[in-house]
CSV table of C-alpha atoms in Angstrom, one decimal:
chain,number,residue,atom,x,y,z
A,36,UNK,CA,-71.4,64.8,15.9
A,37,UNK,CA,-69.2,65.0,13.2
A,38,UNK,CA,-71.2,64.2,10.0
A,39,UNK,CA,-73.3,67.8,10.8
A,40,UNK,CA,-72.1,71.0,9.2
A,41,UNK,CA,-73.7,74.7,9.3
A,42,UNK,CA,-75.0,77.5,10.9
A,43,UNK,CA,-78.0,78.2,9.5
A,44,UNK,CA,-78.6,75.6,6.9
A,45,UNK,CA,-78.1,72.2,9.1
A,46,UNK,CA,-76.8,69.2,6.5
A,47,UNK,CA,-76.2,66.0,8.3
A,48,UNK,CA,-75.1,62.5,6.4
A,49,UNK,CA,-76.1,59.5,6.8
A,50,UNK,CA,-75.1,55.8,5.8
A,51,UNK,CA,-72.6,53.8,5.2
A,52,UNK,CA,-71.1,52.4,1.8
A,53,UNK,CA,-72.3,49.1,1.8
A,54,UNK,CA,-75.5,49.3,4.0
A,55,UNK,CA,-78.7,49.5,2.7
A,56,UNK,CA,-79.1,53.2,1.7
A,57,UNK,CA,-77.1,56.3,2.3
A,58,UNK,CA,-78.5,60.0,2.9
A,59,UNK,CA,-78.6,62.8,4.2
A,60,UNK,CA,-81.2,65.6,6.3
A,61,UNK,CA,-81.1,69.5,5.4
A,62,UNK,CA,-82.7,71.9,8.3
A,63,UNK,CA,-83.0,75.1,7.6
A,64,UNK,CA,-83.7,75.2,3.8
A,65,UNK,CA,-85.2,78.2,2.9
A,66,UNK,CA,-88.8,78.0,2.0
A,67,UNK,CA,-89.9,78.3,-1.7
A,68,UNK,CA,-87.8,77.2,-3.5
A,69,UNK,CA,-88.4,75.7,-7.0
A,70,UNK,CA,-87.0,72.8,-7.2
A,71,UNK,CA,-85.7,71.4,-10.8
A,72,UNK,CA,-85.6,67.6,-11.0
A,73,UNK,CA,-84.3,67.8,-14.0
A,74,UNK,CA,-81.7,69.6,-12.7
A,75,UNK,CA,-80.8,67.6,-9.5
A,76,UNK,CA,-80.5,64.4,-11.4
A,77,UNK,CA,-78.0,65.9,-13.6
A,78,UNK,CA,-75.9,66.5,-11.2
A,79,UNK,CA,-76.1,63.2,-10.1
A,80,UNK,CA,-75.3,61.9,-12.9
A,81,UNK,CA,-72.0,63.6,-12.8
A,82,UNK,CA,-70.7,62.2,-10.5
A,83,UNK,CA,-71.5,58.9,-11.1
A,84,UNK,CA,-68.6,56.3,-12.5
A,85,UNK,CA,-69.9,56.1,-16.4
A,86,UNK,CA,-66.2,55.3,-17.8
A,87,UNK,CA,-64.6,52.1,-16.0
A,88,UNK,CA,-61.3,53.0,-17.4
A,89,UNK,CA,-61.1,55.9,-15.8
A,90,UNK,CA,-63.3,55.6,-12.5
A,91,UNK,CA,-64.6,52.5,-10.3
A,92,UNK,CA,-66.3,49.9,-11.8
A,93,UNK,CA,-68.9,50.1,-8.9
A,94,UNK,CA,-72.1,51.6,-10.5
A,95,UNK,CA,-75.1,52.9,-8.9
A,96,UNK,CA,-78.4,54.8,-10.1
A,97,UNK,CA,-77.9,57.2,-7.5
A,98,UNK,CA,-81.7,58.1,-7.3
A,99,UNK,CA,-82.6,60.0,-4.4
A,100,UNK,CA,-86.0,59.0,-3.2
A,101,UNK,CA,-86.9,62.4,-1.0
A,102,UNK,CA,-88.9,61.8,1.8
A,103,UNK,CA,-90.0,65.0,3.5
A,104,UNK,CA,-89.2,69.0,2.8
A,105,UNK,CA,-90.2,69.3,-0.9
A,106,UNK,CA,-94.3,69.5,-1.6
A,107,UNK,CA,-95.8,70.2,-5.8
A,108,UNK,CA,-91.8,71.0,-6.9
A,109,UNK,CA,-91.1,73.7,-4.1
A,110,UNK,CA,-89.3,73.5,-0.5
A,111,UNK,CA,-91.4,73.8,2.9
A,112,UNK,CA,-88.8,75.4,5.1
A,113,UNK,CA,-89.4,72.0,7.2
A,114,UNK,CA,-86.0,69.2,6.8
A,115,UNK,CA,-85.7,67.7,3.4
A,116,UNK,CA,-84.4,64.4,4.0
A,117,UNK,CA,-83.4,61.9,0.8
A,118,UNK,CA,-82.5,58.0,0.9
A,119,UNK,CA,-80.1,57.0,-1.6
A,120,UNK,CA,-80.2,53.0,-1.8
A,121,UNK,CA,-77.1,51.1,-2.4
A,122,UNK,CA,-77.3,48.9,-5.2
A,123,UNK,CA,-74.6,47.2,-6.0
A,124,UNK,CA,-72.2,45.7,-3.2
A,125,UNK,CA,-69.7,43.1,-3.2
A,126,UNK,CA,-68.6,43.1,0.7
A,127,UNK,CA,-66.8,39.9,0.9
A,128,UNK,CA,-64.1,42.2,-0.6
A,129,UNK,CA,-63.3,44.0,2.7
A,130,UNK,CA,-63.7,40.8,5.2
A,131,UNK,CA,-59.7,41.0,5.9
A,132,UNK,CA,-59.5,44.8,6.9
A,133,UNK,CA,-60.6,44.3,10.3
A,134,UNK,CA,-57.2,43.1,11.4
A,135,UNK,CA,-55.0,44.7,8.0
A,136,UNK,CA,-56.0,47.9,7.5
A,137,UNK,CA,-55.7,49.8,4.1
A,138,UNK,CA,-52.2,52.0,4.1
A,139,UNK,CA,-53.6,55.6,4.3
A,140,UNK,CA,-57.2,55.0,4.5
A,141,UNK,CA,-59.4,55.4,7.5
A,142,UNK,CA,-59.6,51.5,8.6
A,143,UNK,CA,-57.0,51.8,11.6
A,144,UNK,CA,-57.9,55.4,13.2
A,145,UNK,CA,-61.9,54.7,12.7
A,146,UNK,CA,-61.3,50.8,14.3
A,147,UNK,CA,-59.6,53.1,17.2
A,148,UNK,CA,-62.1,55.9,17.5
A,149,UNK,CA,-65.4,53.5,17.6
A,150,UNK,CA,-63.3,50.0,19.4
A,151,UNK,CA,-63.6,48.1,16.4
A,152,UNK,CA,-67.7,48.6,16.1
A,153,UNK,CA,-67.4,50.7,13.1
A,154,UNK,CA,-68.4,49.4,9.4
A,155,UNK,CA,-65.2,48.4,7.6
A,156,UNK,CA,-67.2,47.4,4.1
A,157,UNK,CA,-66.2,49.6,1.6
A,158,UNK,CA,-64.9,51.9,4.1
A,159,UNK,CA,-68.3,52.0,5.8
A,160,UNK,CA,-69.3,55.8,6.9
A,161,UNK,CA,-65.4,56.9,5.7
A,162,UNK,CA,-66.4,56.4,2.2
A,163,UNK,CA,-66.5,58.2,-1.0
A,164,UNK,CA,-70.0,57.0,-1.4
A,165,UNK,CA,-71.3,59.7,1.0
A,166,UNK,CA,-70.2,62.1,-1.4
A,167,UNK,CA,-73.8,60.9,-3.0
A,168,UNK,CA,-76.1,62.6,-0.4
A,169,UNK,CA,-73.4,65.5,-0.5
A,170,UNK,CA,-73.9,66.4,-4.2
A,171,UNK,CA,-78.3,65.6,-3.8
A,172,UNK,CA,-77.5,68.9,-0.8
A,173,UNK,CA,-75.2,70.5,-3.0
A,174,UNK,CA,-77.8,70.7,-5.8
A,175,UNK,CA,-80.7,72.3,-3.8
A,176,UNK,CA,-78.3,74.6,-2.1
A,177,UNK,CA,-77.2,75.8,-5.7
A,178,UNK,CA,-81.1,76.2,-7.1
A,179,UNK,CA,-81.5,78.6,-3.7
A,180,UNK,CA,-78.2,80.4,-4.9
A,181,UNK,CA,-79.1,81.4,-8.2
A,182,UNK,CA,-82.8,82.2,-7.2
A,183,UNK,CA,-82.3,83.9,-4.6
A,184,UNK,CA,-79.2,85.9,-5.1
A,185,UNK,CA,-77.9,84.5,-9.0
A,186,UNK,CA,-75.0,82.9,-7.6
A,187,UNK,CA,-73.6,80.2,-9.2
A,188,UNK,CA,-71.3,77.4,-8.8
A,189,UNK,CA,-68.6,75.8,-11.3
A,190,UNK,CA,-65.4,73.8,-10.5
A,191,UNK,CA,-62.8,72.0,-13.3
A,192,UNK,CA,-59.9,69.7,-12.8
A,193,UNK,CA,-57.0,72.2,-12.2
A,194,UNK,CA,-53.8,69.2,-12.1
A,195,UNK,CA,-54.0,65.5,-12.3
A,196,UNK,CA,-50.2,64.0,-10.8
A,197,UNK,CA,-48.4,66.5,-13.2
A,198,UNK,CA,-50.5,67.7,-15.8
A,199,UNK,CA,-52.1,70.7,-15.7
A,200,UNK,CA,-55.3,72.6,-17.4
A,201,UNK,CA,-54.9,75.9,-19.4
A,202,UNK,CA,-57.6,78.4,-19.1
A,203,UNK,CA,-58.4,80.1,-22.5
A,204,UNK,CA,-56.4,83.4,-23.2
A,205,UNK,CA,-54.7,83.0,-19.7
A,206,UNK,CA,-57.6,84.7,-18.1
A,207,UNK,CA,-60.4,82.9,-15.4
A,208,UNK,CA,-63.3,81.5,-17.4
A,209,UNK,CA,-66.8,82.5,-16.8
A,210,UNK,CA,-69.7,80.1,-15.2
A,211,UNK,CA,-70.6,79.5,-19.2
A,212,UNK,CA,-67.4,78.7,-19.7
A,213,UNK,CA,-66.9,76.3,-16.9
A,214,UNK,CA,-70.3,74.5,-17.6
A,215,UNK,CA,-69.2,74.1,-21.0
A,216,UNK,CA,-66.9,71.7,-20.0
A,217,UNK,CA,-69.6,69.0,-18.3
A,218,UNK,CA,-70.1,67.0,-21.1
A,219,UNK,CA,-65.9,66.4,-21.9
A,220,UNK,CA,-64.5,62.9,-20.9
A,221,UNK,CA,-63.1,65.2,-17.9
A,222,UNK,CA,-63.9,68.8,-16.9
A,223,UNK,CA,-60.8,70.5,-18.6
A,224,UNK,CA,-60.4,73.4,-20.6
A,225,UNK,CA,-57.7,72.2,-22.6
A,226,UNK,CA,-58.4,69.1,-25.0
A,227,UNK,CA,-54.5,68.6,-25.1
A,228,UNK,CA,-53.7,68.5,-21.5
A,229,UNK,CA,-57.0,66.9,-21.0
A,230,UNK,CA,-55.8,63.6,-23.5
A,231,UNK,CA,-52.6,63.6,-21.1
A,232,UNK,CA,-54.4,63.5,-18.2
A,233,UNK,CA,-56.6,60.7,-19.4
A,234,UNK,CA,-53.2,58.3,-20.2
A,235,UNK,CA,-52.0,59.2,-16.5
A,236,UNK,CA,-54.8,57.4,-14.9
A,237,UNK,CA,-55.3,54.6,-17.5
A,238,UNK,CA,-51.6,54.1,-17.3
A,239,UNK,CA,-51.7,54.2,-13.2
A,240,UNK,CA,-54.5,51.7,-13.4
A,241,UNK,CA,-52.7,49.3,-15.2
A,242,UNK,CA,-50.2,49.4,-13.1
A,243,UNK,CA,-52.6,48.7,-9.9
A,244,UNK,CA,-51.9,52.3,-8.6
A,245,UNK,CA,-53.6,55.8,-8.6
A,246,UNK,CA,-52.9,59.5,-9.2
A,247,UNK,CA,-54.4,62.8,-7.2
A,248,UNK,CA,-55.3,65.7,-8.5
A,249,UNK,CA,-56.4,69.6,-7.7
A,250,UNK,CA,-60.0,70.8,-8.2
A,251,UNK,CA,-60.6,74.7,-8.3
A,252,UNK,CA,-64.1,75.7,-7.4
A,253,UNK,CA,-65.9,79.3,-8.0
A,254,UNK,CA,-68.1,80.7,-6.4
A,255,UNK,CA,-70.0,83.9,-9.4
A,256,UNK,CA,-71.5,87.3,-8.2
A,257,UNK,CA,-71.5,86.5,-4.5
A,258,UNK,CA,-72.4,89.8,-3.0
A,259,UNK,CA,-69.4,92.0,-1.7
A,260,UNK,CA,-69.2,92.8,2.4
A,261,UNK,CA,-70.6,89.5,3.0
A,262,UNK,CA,-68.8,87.5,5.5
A,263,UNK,CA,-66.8,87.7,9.0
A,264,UNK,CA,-63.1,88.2,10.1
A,265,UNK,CA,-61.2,85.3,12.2
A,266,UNK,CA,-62.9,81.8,13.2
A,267,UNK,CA,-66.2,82.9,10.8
A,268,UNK,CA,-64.2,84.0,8.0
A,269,UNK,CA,-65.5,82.7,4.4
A,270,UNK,CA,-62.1,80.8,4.3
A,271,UNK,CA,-63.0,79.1,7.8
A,272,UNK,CA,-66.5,77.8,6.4
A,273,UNK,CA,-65.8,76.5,3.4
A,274,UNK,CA,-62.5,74.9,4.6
A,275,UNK,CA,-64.9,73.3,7.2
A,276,UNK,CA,-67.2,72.3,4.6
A,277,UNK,CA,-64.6,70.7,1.8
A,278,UNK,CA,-62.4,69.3,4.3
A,279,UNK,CA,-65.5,66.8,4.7
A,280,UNK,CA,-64.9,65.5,1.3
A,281,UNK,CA,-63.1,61.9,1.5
A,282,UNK,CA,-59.3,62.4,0.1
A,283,UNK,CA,-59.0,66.2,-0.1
A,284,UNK,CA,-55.7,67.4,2.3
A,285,UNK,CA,-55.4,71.0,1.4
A,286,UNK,CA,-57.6,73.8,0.1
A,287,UNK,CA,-56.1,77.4,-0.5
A,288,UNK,CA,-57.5,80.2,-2.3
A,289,UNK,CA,-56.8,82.2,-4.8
A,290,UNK,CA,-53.2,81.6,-5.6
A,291,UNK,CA,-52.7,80.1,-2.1
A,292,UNK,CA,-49.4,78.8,-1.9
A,293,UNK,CA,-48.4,80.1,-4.8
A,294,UNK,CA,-47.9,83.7,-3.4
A,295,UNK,CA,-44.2,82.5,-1.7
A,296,UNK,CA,-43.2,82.9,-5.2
A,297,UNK,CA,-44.3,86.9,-5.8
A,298,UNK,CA,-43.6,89.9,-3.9
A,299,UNK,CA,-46.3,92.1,-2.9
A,300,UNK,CA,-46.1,94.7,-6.1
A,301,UNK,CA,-46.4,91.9,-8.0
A,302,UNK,CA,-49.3,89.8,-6.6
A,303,UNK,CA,-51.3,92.6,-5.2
A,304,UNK,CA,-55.1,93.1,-6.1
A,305,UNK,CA,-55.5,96.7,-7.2
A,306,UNK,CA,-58.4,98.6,-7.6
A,307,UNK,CA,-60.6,99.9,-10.5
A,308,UNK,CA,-63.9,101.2,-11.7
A,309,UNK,CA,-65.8,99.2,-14.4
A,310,UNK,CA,-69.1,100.0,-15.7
A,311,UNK,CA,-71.6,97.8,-16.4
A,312,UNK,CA,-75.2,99.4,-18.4
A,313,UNK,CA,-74.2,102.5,-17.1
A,314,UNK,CA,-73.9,101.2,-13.6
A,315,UNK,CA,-70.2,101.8,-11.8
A,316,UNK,CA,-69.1,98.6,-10.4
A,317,UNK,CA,-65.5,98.2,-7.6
A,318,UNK,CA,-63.3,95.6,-8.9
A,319,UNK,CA,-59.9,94.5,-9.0
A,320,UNK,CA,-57.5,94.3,-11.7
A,321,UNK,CA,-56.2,90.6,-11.0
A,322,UNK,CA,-58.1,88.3,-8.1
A,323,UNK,CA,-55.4,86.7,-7.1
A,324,UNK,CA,-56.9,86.8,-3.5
A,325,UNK,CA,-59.9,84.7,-4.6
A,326,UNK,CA,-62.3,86.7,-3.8
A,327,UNK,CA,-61.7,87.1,-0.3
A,328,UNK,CA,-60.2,89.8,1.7
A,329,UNK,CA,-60.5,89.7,5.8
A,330,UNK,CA,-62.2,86.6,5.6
A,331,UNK,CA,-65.2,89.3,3.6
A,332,UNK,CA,-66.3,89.2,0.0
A,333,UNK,CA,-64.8,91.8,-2.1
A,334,UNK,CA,-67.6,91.1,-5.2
A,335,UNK,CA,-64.9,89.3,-7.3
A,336,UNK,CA,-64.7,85.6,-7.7
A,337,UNK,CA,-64.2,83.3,-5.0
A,338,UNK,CA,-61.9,80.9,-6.2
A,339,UNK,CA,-60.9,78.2,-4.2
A,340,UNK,CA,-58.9,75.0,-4.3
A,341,UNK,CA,-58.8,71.7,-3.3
A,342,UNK,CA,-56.4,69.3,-3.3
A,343,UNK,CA,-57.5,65.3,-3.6
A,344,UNK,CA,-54.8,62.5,-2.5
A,345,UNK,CA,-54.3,59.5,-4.9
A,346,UNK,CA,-56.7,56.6,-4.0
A,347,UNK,CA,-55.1,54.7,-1.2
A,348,UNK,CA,-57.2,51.4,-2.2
A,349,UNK,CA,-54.9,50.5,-4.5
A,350,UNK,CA,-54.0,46.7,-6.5
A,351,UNK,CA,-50.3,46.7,-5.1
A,352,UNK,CA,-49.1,44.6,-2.8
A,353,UNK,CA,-48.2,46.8,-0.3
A,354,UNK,CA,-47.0,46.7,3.8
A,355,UNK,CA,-49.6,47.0,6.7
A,356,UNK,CA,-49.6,45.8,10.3
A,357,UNK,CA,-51.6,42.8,11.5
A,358,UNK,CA,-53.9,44.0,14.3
A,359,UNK,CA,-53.8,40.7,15.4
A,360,UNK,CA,-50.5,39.6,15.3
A,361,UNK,CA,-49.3,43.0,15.8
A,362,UNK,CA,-46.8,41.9,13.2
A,363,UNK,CA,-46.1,43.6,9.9
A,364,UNK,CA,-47.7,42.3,6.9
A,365,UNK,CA,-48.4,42.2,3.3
A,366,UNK,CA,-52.2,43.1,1.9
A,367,UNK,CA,-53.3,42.9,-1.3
A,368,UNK,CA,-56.5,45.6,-1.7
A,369,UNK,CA,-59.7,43.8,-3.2
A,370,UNK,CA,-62.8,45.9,-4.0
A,371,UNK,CA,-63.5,48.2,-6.9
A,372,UNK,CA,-61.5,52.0,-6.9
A,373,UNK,CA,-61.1,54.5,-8.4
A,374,UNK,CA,-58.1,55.1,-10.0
A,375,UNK,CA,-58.7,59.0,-9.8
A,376,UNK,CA,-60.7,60.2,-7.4
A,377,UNK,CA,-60.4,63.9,-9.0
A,378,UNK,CA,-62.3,62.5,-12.1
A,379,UNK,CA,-65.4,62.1,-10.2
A,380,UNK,CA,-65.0,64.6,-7.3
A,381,UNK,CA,-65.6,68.2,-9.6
A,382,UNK,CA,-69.4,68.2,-8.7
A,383,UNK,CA,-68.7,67.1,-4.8
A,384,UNK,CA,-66.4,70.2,-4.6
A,385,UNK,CA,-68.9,72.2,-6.2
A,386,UNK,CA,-71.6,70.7,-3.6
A,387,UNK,CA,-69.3,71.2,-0.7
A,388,UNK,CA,-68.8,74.7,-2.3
A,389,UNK,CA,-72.4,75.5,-2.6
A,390,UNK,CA,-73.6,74.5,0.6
A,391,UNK,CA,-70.8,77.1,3.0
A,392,UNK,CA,-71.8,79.7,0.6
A,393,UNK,CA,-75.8,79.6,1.0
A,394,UNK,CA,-75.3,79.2,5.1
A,395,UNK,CA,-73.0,82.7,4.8
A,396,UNK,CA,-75.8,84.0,2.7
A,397,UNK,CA,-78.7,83.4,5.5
A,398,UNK,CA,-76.1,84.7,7.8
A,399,UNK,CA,-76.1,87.8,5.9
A,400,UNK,CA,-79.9,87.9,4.9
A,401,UNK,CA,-81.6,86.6,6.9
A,402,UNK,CA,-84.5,83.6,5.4
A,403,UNK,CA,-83.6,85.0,2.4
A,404,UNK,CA,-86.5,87.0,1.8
């Protein structure tokens, strides 16, 4: 089934955007764990729309009621499974999309692939509201990473359409850094380019359109020699894990497609020695492999990015194909979207992150004791 992913930690999602509640199952959690409310729910919160210029103007509590795996604050080791209900629906604005499907969103191919059964409101299991359940997983997965092996997990808005980020003093931030930026209007480094970005999307939401954007996710003090070559490579699972995401079409590493423009002596990751309280730690000068070498860890940063198409639900009156009539046709898209999905998405690529990183680690440890 395709809403199941792992090896060792076994997430499956559940729901669909306008039914009663969405959700999701985790087998395989390690046993143990403290878990921080406090914590969960602010990441949540996150990625909740809280700024209707700049995000849907669907809002949800986005409570998860947990209803098995989690006993006085600490994980059993038996499935945690959390509801999330749906609040606030307006369905009557998808009744056409059965016969005039959305350009670019999942209406036609899932109408194909379940004979016209599946649940077109809101996008039904194709939508960006099971992202919810994804961050709830994403959040456990990261209080296991950073008790078990102090890993953590950060992620900032790289691009929006042609604007860019700036990291400070041209060199990759630290996890402090990153989570410094939670609290901004959008998870940015830079103030200026992060004002720029904010006109793109008001500007492409008057206008009844939408903009994309890149995330870039890290992964901090993941162990080096962890991992596989080939079809388990590190690459391989958390491709399999973002790719999940609604709207993201690419993920590299590292600079990813951005090596075509260096030759090797430029772009290579060389050695060195650094000592840390007198303890002698490998690294490399640059990590412009992201972490990854052989589809193993080399103990630097794993850096990876995603890229997120504009919102296809868009206001314009744009050209579809009337099942029906098997005619072309105009639609005008009802409904309440986001004019960015980037905006929102920084904690759902963290999540997505999270979650292939602690099934590699129980690959490599074991239950994590």
């Amino acid at each position: 089934m395709g809403s199941v992913f792992g090896n060792n930690i076994k997430l499956s999602l559940f729901g669909e955007s306008h039914g009663e509640a969405i959700g999701c199952v985790i087998d395989g959690f390690p046993y143990g764990i403290n878990i921080d409310y406090d914590f969960v729910d602010s990441e949540m919160d996150r990625r909740r729309a809280k700024n209707a210029k700049l995000a849907t103007a669907r809002t949800e509590s986005d409570k998860p009621e947990i209803l098995s795996g989690i006993l006085e604050n600490k994980s059993t080791g038996m499935p945690i499974a959390a509801i999330i209900k749906n609040e606030n629906k307006r369905s009557g604005d998808y009744s056409n999309l059965k016969i005039m499907p959305r350009p670019s969103h999942s209406d036609y191919t899932a109408m194909l692939r379940y004979d016209g059964f599946n649940d077109i409101r809101g996008g039904g299991h194709f939508s960006g509201r099971l992202t919810a359940p994804l961050v709830f997983a994403g959040a456990l997965a990261k209080l296991a990473l950073k008790e078990k092996f102090d890993i953590e997990i950060a992620a900032h808005i790289k691009q929006i359409y042609n604007i860019k980020d700036k990291y400070p003093n041209n060199t990759f931030p630290t996890y402090e850094e990153f989570i410094a930026n939670y609290n901004k209007e959008l998870s940015v480094f830079d103030d200026e380019a992060m004002n720029k970005m904010i006109n793109i999307i008001e500007e492409a939401k008057m206008n009844m359109d939408s903009v994309g954007g890149i995330i870039t996710a890290a992964a901090f003090n993941v162990p080096a020699g962890f991992g596989e070559p080939f079809y388990a490579s590190i690459e391989s699972r958390i491709a399999q894990s973002m790719f999940a995401v609604p709207a993201v079409k690419g993920i590299d590493f590292g600079l990813g497609f951005d090596f075509v423009n260096y030759k090797a002596s430029e772009c290579n990751d060389l050695y060195t020695i650094k000592s840390y309280d007198n303890i002698k730690k490998v690294e490399t000068k640059t990590n412009n492999n992201g972490g990854i070498l052989g589809g193993i860890s080399n103990g630097m940063p794993i850096i990876v990015n995603a890229v997120i198409k504009p919102t296809p639900s868009i206001s314009k009156e744009q050209l579809t194909l009337n099942i029906e009539t098997k005619e072309e046709d105009t639609l005008i898209i009802k409904g309440r979207h986001d004019p960015c999905i980037a905006v929102r998405a920084v904690p759902v690529i963290e999540a997505a992150l999270a979650i292939a990183i602690l099934d590699l680690c129980i690959d490599m440890k074991g239950k994590l004791i």
